[in-house]
mmCIF file of C-alpha atoms in Angstrom:
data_model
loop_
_atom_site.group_PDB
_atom_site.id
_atom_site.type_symbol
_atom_site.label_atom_id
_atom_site.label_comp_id
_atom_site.label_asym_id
_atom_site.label_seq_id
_atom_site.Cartn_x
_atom_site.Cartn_y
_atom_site.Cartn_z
ATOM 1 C CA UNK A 172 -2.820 86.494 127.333
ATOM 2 C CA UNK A 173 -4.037 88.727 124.482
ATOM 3 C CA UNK A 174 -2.790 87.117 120.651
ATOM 4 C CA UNK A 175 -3.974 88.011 117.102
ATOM 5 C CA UNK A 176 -5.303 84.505 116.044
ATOM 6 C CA UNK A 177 -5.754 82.952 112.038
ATOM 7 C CA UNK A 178 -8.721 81.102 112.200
ATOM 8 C CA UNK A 179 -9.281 80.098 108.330
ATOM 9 C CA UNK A 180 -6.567 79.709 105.735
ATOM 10 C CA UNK A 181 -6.471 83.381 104.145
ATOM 11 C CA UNK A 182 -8.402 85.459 106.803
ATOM 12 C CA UNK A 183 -6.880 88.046 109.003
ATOM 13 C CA UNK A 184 -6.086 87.245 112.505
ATOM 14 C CA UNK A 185 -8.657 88.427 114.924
ATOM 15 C CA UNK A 186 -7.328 89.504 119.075
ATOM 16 C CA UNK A 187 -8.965 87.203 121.265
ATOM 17 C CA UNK A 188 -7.456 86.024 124.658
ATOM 18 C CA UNK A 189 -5.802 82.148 124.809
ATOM 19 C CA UNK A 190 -4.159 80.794 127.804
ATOM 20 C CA UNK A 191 -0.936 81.619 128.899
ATOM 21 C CA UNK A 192 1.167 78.766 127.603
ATOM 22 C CA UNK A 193 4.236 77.049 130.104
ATOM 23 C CA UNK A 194 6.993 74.719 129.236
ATOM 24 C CA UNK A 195 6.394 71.460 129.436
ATOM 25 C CA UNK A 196 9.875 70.272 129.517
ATOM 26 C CA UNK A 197 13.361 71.287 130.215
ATOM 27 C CA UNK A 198 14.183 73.031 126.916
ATOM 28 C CA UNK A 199 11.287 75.180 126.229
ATOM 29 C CA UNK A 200 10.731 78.870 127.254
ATOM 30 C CA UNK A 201 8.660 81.460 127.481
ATOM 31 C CA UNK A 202 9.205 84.964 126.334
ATOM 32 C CA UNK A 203 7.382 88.051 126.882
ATOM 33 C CA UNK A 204 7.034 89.234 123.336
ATOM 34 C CA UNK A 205 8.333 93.410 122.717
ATOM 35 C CA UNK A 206 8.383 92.931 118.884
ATOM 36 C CA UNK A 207 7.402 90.593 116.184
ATOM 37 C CA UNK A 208 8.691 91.241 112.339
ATOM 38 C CA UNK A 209 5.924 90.585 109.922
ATOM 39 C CA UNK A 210 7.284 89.472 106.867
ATOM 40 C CA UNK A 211 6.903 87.653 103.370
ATOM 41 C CA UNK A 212 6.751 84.307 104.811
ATOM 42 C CA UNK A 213 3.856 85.013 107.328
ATOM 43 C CA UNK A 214 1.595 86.315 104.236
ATOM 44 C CA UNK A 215 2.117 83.206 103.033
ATOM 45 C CA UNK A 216 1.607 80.979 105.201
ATOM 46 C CA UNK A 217 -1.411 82.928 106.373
ATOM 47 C CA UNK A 218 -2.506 82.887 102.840
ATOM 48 C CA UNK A 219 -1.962 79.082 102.339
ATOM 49 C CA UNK A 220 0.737 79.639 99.980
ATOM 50 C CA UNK A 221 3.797 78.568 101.760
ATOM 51 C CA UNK A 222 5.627 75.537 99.864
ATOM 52 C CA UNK A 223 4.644 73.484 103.145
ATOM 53 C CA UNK A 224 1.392 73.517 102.614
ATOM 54 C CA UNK A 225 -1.752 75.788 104.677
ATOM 55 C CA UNK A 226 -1.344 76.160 107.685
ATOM 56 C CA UNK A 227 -2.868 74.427 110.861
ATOM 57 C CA UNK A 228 -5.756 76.555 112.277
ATOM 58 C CA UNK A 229 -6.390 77.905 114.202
ATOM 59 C CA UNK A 230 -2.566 79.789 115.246
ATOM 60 C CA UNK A 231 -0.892 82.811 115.893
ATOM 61 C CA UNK A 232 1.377 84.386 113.115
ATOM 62 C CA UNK A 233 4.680 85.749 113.384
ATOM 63 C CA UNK A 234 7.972 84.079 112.344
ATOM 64 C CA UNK A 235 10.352 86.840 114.202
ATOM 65 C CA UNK A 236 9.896 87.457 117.669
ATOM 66 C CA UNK A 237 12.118 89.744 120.020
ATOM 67 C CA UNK A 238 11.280 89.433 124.186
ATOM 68 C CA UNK A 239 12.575 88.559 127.374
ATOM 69 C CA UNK A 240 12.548 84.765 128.558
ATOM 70 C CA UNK A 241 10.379 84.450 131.655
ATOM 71 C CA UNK A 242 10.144 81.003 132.218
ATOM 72 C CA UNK A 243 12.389 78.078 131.728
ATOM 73 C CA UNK A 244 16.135 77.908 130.810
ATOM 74 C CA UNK A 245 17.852 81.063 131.379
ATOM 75 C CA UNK A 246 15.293 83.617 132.812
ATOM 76 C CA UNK A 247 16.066 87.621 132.147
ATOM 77 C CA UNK A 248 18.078 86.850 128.748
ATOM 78 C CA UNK A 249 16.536 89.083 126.064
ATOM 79 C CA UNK A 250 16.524 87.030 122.988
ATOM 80 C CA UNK A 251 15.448 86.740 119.517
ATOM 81 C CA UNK A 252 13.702 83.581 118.895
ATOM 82 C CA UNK A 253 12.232 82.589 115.019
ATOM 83 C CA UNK A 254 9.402 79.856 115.199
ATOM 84 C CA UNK A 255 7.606 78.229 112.395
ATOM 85 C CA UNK A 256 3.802 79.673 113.278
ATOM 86 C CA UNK A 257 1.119 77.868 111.122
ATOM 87 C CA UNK A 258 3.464 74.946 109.607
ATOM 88 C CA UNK A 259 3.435 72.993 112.956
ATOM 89 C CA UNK A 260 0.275 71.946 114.780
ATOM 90 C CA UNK A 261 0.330 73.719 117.984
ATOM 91 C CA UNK A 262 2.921 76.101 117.287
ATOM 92 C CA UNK A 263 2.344 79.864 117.930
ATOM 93 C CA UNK A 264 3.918 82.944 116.692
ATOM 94 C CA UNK A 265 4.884 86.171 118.043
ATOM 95 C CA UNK A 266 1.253 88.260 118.078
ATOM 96 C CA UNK A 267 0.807 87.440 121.163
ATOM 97 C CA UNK A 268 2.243 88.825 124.484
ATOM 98 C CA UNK A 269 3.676 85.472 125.357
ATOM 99 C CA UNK A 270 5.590 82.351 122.862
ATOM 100 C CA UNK A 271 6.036 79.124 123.520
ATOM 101 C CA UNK A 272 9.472 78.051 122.060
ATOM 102 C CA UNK A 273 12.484 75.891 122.486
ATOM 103 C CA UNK A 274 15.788 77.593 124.082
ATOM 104 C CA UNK A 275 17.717 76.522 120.974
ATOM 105 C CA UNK A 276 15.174 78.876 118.701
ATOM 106 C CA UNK A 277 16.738 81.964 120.652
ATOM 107 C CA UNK A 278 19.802 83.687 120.407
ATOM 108 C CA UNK A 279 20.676 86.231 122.842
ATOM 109 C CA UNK A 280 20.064 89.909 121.389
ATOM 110 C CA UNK A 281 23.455 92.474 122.359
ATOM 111 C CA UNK A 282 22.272 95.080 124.731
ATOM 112 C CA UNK A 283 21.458 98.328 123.028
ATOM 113 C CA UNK A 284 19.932 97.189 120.276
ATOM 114 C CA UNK A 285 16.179 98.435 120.489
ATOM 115 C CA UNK A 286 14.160 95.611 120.376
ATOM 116 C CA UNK A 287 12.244 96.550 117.167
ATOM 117 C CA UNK A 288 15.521 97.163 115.535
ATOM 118 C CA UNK A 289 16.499 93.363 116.768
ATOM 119 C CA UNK A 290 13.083 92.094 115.486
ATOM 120 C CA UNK A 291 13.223 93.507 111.727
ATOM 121 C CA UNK A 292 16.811 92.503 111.338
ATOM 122 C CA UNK A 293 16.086 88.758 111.854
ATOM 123 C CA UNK A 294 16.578 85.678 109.879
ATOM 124 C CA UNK A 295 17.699 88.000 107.121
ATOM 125 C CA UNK A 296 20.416 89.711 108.951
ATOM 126 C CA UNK A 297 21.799 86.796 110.422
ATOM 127 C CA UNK A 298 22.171 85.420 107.131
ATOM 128 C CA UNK A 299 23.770 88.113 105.552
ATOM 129 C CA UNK A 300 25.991 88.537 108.818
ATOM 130 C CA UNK A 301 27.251 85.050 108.815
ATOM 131 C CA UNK A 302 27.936 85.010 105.480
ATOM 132 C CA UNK A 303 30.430 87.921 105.619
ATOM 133 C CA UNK A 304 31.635 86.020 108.407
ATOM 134 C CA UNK A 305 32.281 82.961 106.865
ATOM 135 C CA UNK A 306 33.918 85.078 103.739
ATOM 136 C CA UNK A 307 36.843 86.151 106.484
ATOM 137 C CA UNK A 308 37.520 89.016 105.309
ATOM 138 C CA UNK A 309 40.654 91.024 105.846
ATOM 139 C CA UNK A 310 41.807 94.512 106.290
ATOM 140 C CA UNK A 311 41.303 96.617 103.458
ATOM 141 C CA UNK A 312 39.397 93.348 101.268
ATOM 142 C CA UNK A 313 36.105 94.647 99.428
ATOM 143 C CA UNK A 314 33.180 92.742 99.278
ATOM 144 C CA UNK A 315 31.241 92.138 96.039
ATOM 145 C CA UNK A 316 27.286 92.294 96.508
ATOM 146 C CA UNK A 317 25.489 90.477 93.588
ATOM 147 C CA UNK A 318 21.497 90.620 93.833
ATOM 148 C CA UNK A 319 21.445 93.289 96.569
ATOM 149 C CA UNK A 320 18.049 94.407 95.045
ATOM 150 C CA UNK A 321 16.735 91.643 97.508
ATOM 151 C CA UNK A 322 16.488 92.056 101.050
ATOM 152 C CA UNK A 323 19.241 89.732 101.743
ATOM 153 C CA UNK A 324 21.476 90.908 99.373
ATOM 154 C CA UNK A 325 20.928 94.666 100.966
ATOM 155 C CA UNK A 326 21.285 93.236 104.492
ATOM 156 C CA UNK A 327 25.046 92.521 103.305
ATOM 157 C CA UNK A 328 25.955 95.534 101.767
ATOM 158 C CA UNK A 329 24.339 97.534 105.007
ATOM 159 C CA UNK A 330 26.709 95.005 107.097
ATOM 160 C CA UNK A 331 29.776 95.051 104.785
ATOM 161 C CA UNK A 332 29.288 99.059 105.427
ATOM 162 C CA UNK A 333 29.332 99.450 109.010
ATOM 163 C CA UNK A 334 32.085 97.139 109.325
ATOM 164 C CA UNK A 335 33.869 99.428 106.820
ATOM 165 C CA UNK A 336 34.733 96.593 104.392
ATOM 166 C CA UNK A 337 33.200 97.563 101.714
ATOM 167 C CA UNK A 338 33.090 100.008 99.205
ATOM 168 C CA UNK A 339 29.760 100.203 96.745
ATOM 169 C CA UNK A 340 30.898 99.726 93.315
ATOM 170 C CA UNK A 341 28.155 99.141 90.384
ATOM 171 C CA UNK A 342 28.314 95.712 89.835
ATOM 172 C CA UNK A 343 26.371 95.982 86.292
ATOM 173 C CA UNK A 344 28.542 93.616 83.629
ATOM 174 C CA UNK A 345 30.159 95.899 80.930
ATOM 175 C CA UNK A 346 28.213 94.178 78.150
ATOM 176 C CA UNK A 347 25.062 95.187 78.946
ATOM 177 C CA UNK A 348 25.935 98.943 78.641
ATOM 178 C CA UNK A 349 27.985 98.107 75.358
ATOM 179 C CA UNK A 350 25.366 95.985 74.006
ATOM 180 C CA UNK A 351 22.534 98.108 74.374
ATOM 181 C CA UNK A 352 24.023 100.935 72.821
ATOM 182 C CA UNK A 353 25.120 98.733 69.615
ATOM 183 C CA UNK A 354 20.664 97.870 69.378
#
């Protein structure tokens, strides 16, 4: 298989061909990669930065993948799978056309959903999604973003949206508009 590899801590990955990996035991699959989100995380752990420590070279970044399992547990399922690429010895990420992972790393992806679209919403759509979940909201309940500068934060308010319950409000505190003008 063709994969973008990270040789030394801080260099950019390079395409060079690797084997195709297989499980080697009842919970692992293997999933034809159609997208993989590039995000904060893989900078730095590709930059040696990550709280975890550098990463073990040589691997293959990418947190977020999106493919099709075609081997193992559950053959066919599209899934998104997120893997922690660089922090564990021998684990790949998703530039590559194949990943190595365990079944409980995936969740099925809904059909319809474009499998780019399923790759950038990732670990921080799911959070924001489960915690509107959690928050049970009701009919005609509004939903109070704070920090929705971050991506996590916006995740919410695009979620709280298309569920339609939520209306933006400016969520500025009145003394900062009050005290400001009294400088």
């Amino acid at each position: 298989m063709k994969a973008a590899v990270i040789e030394e801590v801080g260099a950019a990955p390079h395409a060079t061909a690797l084997a195709d990996p297989a499980p080697t035991t009842d919970t692992q699959v293997v999933v034809r990669v159609e997208a993989t989100a590039l995000n904060a995380i893989d900078l730095h752990v590709a930059e040696g930065h990550h709280r975890a420590g550098p990463p073990k070279v040589p691997y293959v970044p990418g947190f977020e993948v999106v493919g099709t399992i075609t081997a193992g547990p559950d053959q066919g399922l599209r899934v998104h799978a997120t893997v922690p690429a660089g922090l564990v010895p021998g684990v790949n990420g998703g530039l590559a056309e194949l990943l190595l992972t365990e079944r409980a790393a995936c969740i099925p992806v809904p059909d319809g959903l474009d499998s780019i679209a399923a790759a950038a919403i990732g670990a921080v759509g799911a959070g924001a999604d489960l915690a509107l979940r959690k928050a049970d909201l009701q009919a005609g309940e509004s939903v109070l973003v704070l920090g929705a500068t971050g991506p996590l934060g916006a995740a919410a308010v695009q979620l709280a949206k298309l569920a339609s319950r939520a209306s933006p409000r400016n969520s500025s505190p009145s003394w900062r508009s009050s005290r400001s003008s009294s400088s």
